[in-house]
Coordinates of C-alpha atoms in Angstrom, one line a residue:
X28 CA 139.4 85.7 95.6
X29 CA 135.8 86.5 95.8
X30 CA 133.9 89.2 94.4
X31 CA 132.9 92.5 96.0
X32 CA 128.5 91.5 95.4
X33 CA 129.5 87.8 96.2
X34 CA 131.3 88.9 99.7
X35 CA 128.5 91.6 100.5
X36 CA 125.6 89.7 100.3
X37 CA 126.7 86.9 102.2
X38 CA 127.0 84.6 99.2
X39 CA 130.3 83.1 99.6
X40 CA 129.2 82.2 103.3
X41 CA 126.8 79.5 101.5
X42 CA 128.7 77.8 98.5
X43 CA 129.6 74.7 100.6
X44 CA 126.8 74.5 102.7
X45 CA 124.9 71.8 100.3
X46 CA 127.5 68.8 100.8
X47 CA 128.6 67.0 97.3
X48 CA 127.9 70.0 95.3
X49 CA 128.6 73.6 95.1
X50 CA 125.6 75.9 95.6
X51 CA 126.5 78.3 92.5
X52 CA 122.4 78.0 90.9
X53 CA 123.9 74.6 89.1
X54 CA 120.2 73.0 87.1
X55 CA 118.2 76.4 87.4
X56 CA 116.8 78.4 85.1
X57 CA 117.1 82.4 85.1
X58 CA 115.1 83.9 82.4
X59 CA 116.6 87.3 81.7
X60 CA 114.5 89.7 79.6
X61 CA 116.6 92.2 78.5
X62 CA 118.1 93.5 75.6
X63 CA 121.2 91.1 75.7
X64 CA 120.8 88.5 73.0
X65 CA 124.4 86.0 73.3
X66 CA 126.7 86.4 76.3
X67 CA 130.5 86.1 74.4
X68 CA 132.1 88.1 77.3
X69 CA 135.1 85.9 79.1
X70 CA 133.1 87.2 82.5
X71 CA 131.0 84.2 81.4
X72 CA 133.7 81.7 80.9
X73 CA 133.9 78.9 82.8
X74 CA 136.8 77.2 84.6
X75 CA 136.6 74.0 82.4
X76 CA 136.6 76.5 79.4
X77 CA 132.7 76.3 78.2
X78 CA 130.7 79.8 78.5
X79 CA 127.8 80.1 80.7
X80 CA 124.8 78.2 79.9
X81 CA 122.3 79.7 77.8
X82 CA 119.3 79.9 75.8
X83 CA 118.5 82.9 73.6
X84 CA 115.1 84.2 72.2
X85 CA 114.2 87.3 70.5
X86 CA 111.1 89.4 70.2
X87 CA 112.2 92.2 68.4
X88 CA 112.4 90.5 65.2
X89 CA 115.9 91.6 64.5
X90 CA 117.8 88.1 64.3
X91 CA 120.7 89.7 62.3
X92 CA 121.7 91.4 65.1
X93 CA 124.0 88.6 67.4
X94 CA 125.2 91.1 70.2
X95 CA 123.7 93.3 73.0
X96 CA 123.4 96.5 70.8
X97 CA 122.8 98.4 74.2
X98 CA 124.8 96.4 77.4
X99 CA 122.4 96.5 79.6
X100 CA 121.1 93.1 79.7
X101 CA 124.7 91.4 79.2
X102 CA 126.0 93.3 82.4
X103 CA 122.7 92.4 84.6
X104 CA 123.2 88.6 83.6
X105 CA 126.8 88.9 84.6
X106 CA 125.8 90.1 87.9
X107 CA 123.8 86.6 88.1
X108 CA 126.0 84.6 86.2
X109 CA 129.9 86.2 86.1
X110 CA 132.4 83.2 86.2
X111 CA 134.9 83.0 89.3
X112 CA 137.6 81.8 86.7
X113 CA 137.1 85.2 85.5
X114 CA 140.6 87.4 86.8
X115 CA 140.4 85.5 90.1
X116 CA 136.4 85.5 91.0
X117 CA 136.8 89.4 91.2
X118 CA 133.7 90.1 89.7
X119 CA 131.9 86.8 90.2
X120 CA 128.2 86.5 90.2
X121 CA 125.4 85.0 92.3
X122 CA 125.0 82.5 90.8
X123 CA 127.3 81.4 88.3
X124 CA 125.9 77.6 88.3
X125 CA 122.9 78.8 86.8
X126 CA 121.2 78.4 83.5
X127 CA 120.3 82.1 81.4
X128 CA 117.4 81.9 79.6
X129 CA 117.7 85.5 77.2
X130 CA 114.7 86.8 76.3
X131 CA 115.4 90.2 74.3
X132 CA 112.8 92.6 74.5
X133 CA 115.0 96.4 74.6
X134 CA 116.8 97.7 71.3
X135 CA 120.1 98.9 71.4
X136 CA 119.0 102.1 72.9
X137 CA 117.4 100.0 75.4
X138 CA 113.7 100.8 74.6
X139 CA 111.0 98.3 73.7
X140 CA 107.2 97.4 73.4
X141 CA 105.1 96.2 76.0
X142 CA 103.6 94.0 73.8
X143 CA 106.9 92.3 73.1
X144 CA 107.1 91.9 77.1
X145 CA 104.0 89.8 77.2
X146 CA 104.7 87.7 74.5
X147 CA 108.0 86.9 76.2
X148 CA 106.0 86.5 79.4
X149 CA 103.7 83.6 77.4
X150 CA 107.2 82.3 75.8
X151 CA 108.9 81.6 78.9
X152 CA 105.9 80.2 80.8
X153 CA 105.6 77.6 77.4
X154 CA 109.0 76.7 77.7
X155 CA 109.3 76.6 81.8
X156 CA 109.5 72.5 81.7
X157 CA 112.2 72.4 78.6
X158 CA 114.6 75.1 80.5
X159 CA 113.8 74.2 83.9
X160 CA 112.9 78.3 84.6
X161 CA 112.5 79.4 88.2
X162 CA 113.2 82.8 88.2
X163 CA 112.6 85.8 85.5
X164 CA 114.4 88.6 85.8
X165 CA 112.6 92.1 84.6
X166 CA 115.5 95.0 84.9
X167 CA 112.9 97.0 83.2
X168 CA 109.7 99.0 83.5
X169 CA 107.5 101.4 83.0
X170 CA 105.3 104.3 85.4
X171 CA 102.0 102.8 86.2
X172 CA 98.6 104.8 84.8
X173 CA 96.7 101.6 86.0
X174 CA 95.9 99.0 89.0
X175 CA 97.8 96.3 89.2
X176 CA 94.3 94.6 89.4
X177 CA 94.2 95.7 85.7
X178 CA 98.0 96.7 84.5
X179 CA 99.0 94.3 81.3
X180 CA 102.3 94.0 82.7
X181 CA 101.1 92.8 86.3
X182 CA 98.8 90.5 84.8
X183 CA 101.5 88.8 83.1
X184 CA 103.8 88.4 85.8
X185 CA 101.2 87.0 87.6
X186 CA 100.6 84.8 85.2
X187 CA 104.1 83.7 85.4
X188 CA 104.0 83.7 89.3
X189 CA 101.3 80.8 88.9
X190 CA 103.1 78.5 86.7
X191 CA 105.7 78.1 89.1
X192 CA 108.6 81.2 88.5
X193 CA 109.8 83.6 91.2
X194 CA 109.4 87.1 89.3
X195 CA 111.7 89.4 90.2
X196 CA 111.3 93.4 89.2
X197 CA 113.1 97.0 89.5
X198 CA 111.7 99.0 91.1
X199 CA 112.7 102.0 89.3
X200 CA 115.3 105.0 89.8
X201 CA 112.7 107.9 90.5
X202 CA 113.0 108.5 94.1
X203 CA 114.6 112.0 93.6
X204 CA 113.5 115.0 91.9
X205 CA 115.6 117.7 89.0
X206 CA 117.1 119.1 92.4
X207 CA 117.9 115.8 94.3
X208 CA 114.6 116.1 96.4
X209 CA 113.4 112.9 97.9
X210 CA 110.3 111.9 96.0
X211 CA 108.1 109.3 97.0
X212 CA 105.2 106.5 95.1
X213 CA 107.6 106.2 92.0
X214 CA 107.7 102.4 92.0
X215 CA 107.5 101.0 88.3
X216 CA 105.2 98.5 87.0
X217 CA 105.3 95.7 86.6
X218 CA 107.2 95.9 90.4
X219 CA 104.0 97.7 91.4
X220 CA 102.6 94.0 91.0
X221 CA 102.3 92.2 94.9
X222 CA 103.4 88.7 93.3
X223 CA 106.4 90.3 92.2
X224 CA 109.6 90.4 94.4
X225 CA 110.0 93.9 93.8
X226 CA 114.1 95.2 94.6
X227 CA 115.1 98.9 95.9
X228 CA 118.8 99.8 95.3
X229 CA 121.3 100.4 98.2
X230 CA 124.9 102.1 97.9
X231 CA 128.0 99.9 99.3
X232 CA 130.5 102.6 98.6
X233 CA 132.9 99.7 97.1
X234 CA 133.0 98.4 100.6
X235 CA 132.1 94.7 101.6
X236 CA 131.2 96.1 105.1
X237 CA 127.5 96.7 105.3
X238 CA 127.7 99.4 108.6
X239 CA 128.6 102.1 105.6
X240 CA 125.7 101.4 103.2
X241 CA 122.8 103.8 102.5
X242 CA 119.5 103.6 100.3
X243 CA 120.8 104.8 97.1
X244 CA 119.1 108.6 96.4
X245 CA 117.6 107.3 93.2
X246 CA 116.5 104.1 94.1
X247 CA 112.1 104.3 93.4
X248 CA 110.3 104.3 96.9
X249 CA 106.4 103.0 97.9
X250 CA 104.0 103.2 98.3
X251 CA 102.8 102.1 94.8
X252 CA 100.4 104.5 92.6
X253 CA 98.6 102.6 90.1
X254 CA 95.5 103.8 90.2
X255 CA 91.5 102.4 88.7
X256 CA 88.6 105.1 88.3
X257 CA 85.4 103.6 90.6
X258 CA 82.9 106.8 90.1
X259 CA 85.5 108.8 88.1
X260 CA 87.4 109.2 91.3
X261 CA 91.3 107.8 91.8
X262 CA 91.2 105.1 94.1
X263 CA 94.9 104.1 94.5
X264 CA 96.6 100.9 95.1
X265 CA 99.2 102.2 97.7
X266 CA 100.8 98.9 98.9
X267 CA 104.3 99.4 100.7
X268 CA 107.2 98.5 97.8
X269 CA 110.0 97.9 97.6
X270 CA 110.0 94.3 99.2
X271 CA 113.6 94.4 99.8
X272 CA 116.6 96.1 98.8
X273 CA 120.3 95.0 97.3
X274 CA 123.6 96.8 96.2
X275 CA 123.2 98.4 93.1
X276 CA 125.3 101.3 92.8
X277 CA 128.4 101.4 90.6
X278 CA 128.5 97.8 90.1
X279 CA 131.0 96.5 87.4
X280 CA 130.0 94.1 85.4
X281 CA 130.4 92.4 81.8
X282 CA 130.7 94.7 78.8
X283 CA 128.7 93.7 75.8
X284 CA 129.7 94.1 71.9
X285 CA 127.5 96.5 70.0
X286 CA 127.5 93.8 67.2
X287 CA 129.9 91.5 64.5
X288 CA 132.4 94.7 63.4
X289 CA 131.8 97.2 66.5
X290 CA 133.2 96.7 69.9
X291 CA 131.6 98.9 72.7
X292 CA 128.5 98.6 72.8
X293 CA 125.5 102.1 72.8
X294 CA 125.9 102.6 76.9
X295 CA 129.7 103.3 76.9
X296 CA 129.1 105.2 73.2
X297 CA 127.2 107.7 74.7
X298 CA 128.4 107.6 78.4
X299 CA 132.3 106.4 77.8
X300 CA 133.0 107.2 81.7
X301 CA 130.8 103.9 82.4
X302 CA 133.7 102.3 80.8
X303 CA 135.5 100.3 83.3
X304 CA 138.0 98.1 81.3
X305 CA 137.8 98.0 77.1
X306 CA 138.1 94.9 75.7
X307 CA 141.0 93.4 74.3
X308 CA 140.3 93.8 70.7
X309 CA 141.7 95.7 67.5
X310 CA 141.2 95.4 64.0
X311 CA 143.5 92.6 62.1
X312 CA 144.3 94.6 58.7
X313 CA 145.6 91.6 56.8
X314 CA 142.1 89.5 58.0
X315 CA 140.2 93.1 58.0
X316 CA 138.6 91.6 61.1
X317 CA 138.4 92.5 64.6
X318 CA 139.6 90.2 66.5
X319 CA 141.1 89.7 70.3
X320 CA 139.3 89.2 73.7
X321 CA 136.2 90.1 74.3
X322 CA 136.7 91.0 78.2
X323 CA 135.7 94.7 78.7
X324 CA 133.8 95.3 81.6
X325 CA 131.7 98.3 82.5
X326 CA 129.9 100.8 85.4
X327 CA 126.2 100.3 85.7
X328 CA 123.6 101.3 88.5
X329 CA 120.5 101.3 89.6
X330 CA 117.1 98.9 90.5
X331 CA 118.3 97.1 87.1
X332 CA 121.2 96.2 89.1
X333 CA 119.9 95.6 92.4
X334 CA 117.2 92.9 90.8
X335 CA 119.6 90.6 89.1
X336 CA 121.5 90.1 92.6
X337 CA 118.5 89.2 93.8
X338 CA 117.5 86.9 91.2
X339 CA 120.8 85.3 91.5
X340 CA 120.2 84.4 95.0
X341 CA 116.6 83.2 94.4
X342 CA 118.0 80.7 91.9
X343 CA 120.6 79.3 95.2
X344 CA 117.5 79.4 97.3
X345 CA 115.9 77.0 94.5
X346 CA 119.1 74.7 93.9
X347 CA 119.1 74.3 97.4
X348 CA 115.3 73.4 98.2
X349 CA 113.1 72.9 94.5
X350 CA 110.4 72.6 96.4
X351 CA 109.4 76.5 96.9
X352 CA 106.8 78.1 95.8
X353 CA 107.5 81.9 94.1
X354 CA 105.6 82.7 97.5
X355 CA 107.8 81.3 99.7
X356 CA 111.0 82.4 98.5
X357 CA 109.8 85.6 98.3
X358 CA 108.6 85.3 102.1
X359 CA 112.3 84.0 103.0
X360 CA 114.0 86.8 101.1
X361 CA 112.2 89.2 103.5
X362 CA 112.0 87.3 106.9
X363 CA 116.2 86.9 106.3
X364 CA 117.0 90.5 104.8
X365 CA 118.4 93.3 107.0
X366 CA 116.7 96.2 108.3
X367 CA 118.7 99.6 107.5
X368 CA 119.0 101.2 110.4
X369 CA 116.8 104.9 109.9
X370 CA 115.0 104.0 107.1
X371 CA 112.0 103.9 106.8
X372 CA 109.6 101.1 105.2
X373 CA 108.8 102.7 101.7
X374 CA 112.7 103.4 101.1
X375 CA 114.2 99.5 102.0
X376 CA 110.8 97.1 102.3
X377 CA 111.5 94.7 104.5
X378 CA 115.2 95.5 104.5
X379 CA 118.7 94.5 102.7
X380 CA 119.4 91.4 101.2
X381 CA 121.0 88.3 103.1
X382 CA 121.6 85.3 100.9
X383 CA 123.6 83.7 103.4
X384 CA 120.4 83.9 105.9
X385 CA 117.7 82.5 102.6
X386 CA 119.6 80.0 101.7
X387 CA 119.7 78.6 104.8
X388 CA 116.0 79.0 105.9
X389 CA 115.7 77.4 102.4
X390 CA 117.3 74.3 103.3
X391 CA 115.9 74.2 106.5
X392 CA 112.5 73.8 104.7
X393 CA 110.5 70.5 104.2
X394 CA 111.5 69.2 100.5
X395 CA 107.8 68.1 100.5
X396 CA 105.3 70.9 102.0
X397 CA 103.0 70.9 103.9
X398 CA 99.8 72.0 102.6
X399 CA 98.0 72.6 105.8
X400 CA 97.9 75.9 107.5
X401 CA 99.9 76.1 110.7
X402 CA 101.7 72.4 110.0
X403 CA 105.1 72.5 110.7
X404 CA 107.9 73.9 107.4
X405 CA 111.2 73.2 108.9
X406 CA 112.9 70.0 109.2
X407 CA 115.4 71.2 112.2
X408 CA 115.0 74.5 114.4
X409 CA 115.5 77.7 113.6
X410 CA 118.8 79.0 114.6
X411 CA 119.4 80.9 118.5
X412 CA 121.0 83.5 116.8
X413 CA 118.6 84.1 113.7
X414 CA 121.8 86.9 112.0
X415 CA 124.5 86.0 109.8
X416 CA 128.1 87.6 110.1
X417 CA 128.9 89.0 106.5
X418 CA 132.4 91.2 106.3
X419 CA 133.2 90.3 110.2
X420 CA 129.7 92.2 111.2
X421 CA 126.3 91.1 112.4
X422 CA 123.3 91.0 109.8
X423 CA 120.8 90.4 111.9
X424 CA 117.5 88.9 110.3
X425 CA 114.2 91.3 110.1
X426 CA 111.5 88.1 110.9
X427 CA 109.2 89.7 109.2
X428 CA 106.8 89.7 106.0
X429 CA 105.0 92.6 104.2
X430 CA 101.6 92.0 103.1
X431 CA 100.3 94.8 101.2
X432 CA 99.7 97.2 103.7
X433 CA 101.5 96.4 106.4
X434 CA 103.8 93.5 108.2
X435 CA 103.9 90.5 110.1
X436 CA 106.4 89.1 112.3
X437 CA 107.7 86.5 114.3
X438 CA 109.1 83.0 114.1
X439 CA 106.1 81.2 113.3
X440 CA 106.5 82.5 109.7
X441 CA 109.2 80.0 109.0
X442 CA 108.5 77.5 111.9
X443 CA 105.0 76.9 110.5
X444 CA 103.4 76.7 107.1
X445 CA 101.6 79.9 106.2
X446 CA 98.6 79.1 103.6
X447 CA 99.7 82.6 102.0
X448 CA 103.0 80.8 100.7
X449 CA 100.3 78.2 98.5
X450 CA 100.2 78.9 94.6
X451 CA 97.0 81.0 93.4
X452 CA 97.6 82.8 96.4
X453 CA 98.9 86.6 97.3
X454 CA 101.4 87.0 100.2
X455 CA 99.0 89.9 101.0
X456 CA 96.0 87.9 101.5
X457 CA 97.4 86.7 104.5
X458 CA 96.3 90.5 106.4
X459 CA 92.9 92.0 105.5
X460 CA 91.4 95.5 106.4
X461 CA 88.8 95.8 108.7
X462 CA 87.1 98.6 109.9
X463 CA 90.2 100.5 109.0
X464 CA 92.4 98.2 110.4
X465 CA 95.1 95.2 109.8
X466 CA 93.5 92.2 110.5
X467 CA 95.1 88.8 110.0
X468 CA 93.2 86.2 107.7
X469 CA 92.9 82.7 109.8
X470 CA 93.2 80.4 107.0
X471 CA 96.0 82.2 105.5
X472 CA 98.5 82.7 108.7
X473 CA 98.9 80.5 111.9
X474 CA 100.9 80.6 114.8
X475 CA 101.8 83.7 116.9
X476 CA 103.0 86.9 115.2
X477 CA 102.7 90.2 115.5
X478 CA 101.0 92.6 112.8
X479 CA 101.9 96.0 112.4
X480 CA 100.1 98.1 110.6
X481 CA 101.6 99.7 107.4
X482 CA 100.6 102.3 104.7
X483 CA 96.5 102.4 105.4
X484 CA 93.8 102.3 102.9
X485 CA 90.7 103.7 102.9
X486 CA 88.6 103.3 100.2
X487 CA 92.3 103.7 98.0
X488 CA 93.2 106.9 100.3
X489 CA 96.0 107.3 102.6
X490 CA 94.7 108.4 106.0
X491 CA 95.2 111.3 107.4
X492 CA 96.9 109.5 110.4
X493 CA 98.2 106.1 108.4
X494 CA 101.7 105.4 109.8
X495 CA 104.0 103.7 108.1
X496 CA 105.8 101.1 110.8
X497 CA 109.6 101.4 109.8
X498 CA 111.4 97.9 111.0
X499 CA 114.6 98.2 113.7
X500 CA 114.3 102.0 114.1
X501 CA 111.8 104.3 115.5
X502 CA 111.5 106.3 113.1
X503 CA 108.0 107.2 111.6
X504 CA 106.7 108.9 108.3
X505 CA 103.7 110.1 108.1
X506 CA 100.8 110.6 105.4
X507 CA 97.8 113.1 104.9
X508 CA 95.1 112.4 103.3
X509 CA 96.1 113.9 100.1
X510 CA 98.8 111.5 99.4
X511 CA 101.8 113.7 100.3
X512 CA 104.7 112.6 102.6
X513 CA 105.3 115.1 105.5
X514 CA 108.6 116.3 106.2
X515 CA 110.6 113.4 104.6
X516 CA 109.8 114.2 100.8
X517 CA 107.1 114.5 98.7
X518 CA 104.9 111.5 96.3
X519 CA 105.1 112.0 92.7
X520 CA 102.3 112.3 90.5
X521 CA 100.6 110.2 88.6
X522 CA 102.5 108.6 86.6
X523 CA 102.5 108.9 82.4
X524 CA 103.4 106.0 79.9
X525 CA 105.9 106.8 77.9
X526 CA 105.0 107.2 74.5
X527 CA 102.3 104.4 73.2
X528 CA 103.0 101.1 74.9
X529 CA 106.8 101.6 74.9
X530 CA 109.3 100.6 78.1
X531 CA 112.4 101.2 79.0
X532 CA 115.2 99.3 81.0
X533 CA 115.7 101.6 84.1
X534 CA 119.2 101.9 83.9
X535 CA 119.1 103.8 80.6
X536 CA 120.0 106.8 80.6
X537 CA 116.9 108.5 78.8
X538 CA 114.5 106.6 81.5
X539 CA 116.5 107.2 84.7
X540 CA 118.7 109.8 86.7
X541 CA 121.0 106.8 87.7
X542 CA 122.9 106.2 84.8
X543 CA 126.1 107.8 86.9
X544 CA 125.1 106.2 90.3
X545 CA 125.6 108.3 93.3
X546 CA 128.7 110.3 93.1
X547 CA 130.6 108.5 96.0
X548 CA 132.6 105.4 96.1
X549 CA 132.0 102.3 94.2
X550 CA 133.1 99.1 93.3
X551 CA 137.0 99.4 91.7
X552 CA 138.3 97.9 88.9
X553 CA 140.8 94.8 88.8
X554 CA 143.9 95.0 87.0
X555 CA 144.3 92.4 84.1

């Protein structure tokens, strides 16, 4: 059996295509930094009996406490690494292969510091070598009062995207107002940050079919709004996030321990309609001990869920190929993903995600790379028919890249190196603005693609007539000058940090409106 994520993302398509092994994230490193702290769920159980590999480190200071207080981070490292021996692969993850590093930063209300972030941040870039970490998951966030040239948070990550780790962020659940209005520029930080692989939230309905699935209503949409003061005026960043999008509505997934003597954890306390399946445990009054199965599982949505799935397929991308930069998986993910049919840019990025479609352009690539712009990346051609056939339907692949404020496209992306996929490098200084428009940088790009120009800035001011190009539709959204999105929804305003410092996971439920998901059909529950 395979799982309902596994089947529609087009993972299952690729976990023979590596011959001698199984490409399940086997020897990578996912850093997870979250409030789980030991993964004891049987989701994480192995076939040959042993538990997921992992690796835990606190920052709160709290060592007594052995469980996920809250279950947020236990049920997004379960989307990445939920055993198939678990009842029949049914709720198998990404990449089950894979090594979790747990970094916990959220309390069991699923709030923490900032400052505990970015020590974690320095941690895992220390230990990168000893844990082999590629990829940090950050199901977190906060609203952005700053630049990312200047945001703490986007500093960090970039940091992290230096050493050598593909940083992958929510995007945040604030794309709809109190009345279900569609509200635009609520991306968090750090996804605000262009280094980051920044992941919008789509809506399966519970089917493996894609032709069904939607942008989910609370799912954060571009462009971003950090902002710097240059002459006490706002002169905002406004680059187009999301850069892709992934199921994350009403996703089941492992169902922490609040701690030693209590067995559901804060989430399904407060919300007990999240619960999907209790564990299997009851209190022994001869041993006055709880004891039993720990093998509850639980609803969750949101970007918190829609980041991990992504995660999980960067760490296949990186099994497959270790030689890719952060930049280049990050270019793959969006030259493979899906364009949504009438939706526009700000609402999916480049589109949905297609594992089956990067991790093959990931082992198409050179194991050594090039280093000069416009040499040649792949070691065989590109396929005639550049889609993948997930569910019985065509997924046909976007070929194309954002940069900032707009997109490129074309084979040449893959087909040739591209010096914006180096290290010390953004993917958007591969486009430039002059005189108002897109303009592609010569030692950064090569070959022939096409640019389309995106969400324009002038002097950190969207244009009266800046269009937003929406990929595989003709579909157009428009911008005045003031920042507000005619006809298809309004941008929020600026945002306000919560309290002093403090951030919040976005799937809980005093951060975001999609602690319920949509109300429509959703993943169901196995019997066992």
């Amino acid at each position: 059996m395979n799982g309902h994520v596994e089947t529609t993302t087009g993972t299952t398509l690729v976990r023979s295509l590596v011959s001698g092994t199984t490409v399940d994230g086997r020897g990578v490193g996912v850093a997870v930094m979250d409030s789980a702290y030991y993964l004891d769920n049987e989701l994480f159980r192995k076939a040959d009996g042993t538990m997921v590999q992992q690796v835990n480190q606190d920052m709160l200071g709290i060592y007594m406490m052995s469980r996920d207080g809250n279950g947020h981070g236990t049920h997004v490292s379960s989307l990445i690494a939920g055993s198939p021996a678990f009842v029949g692969g049914y709720y198998g993850g990404v990449a089950p292969g894979a090594k979790i590093i747990l970094v916990r930063v959220l309390d069991a209300v699923g709030k923490g510091r900032i400052s505990n972030v970015l020590a974690g941040i320095d941690w895992i870039i220390a230990n990168k070598a000893a844990h082999n970490i590629r990829v940090l998951n950050m199901s977190l966030g906060t609203a952005p009062v700053d630049s990312y040239l200047n945001d703490a948070l986007c500093l960090a990550t970039r940091r992290a995207v230096n050493a050598g780790i593909v940083v992958v962020a929510s995007a945040g659940n604030n794309g709809k107002n109190a009345s279900g209005g569609k509200m635009y520029g609520g991306i968090n930080s750090p996804g605000i940050e262009p280094s980051v692989i920044t992941v919008g939230a789509t809506n399966s309905f519970g089917t493996d079919a894609r032709s069904d699935d939607k942008i989910a209503t609370y799912s954060s949409r571009g462009p971003t709004r950090g902002y710097r003061l240059v002459n006490n005026v706002k002169k905002y960043d406004n680059l187009i996030k999301p850069d892709l999008v992934a199921p994350g509505n009403k996703l089941i997934g492992a169902q922490s321990v609040q701690n030693t003597n209590a067995i559901i954890p804060d989430l399904i306390i407060n919300y007990p309609s999240l619960n999907a399946r209790p564990h299997d445990l009851y209190f022994d009054w001869t041993t006055y001990q709880i004891v039993g199965t720990r093998n509850g599982t639980m609803f969750l949505s949101g970007t918190s869920m829609s980041a991990p799935v992504v995660s999980g397929a960067a760490a296949l991308m990186l099994q497959t190929n270790p030689a890719l930069t952060p930049n280049l998986v990050k270019a793959i993910l969006m030259y493979s993903a899906q364009p949504m049919a009438n939706v526009n840019t700000l609402d999916q990025g480049a589109g949905q995600l297609n594992v089956d479609g990067a991790v093959r352009l990931a082992k198409l690539v050179k194991t050594t790379l090039p280093t000069t712009n416009g040499s040649a990346l792949l070691t065989a051609a590109l396929p005639t028919y550049q889609r993948s056939t997930i569910a019985g339907q065509y997924a046909s692949w976007g070929k194309g890249v954002i940069t900032n404020y707009g997109f490129l496209n074309g084979n040449d992306l893959m087909v040739k190196w591209q010096g914006m996929y180096g290290s010390g490098v953004l993917m958007g200084d591969g486009t430039t603005m002059v005189s108002g428009s897109l303009t592609r940088s010569t030692s950064l790009t090569s070959g022939t693609l096409t640019t389309y120009q995106g969400a324009i800035k002038n002097n950190g001011v969207l244009m009266g007539d800046g269009t937003l190009f929406i990929s595989s539709s003709n579909l157009f959204a428009n911008l005045n000058g003031s920042g507000v999105l005619m006809g298809d929804g309004v941008l929020m305003g600026d945002g306000v940090l919560m309290g002093d410092g403090v951030l919040m996971g976005d799937g809980n439920p005093n951060w975001a409106n999609a602690i319920y998901g949509d109300n429509t059909a959703g993943m169901t529950s196995a019997n066992y």
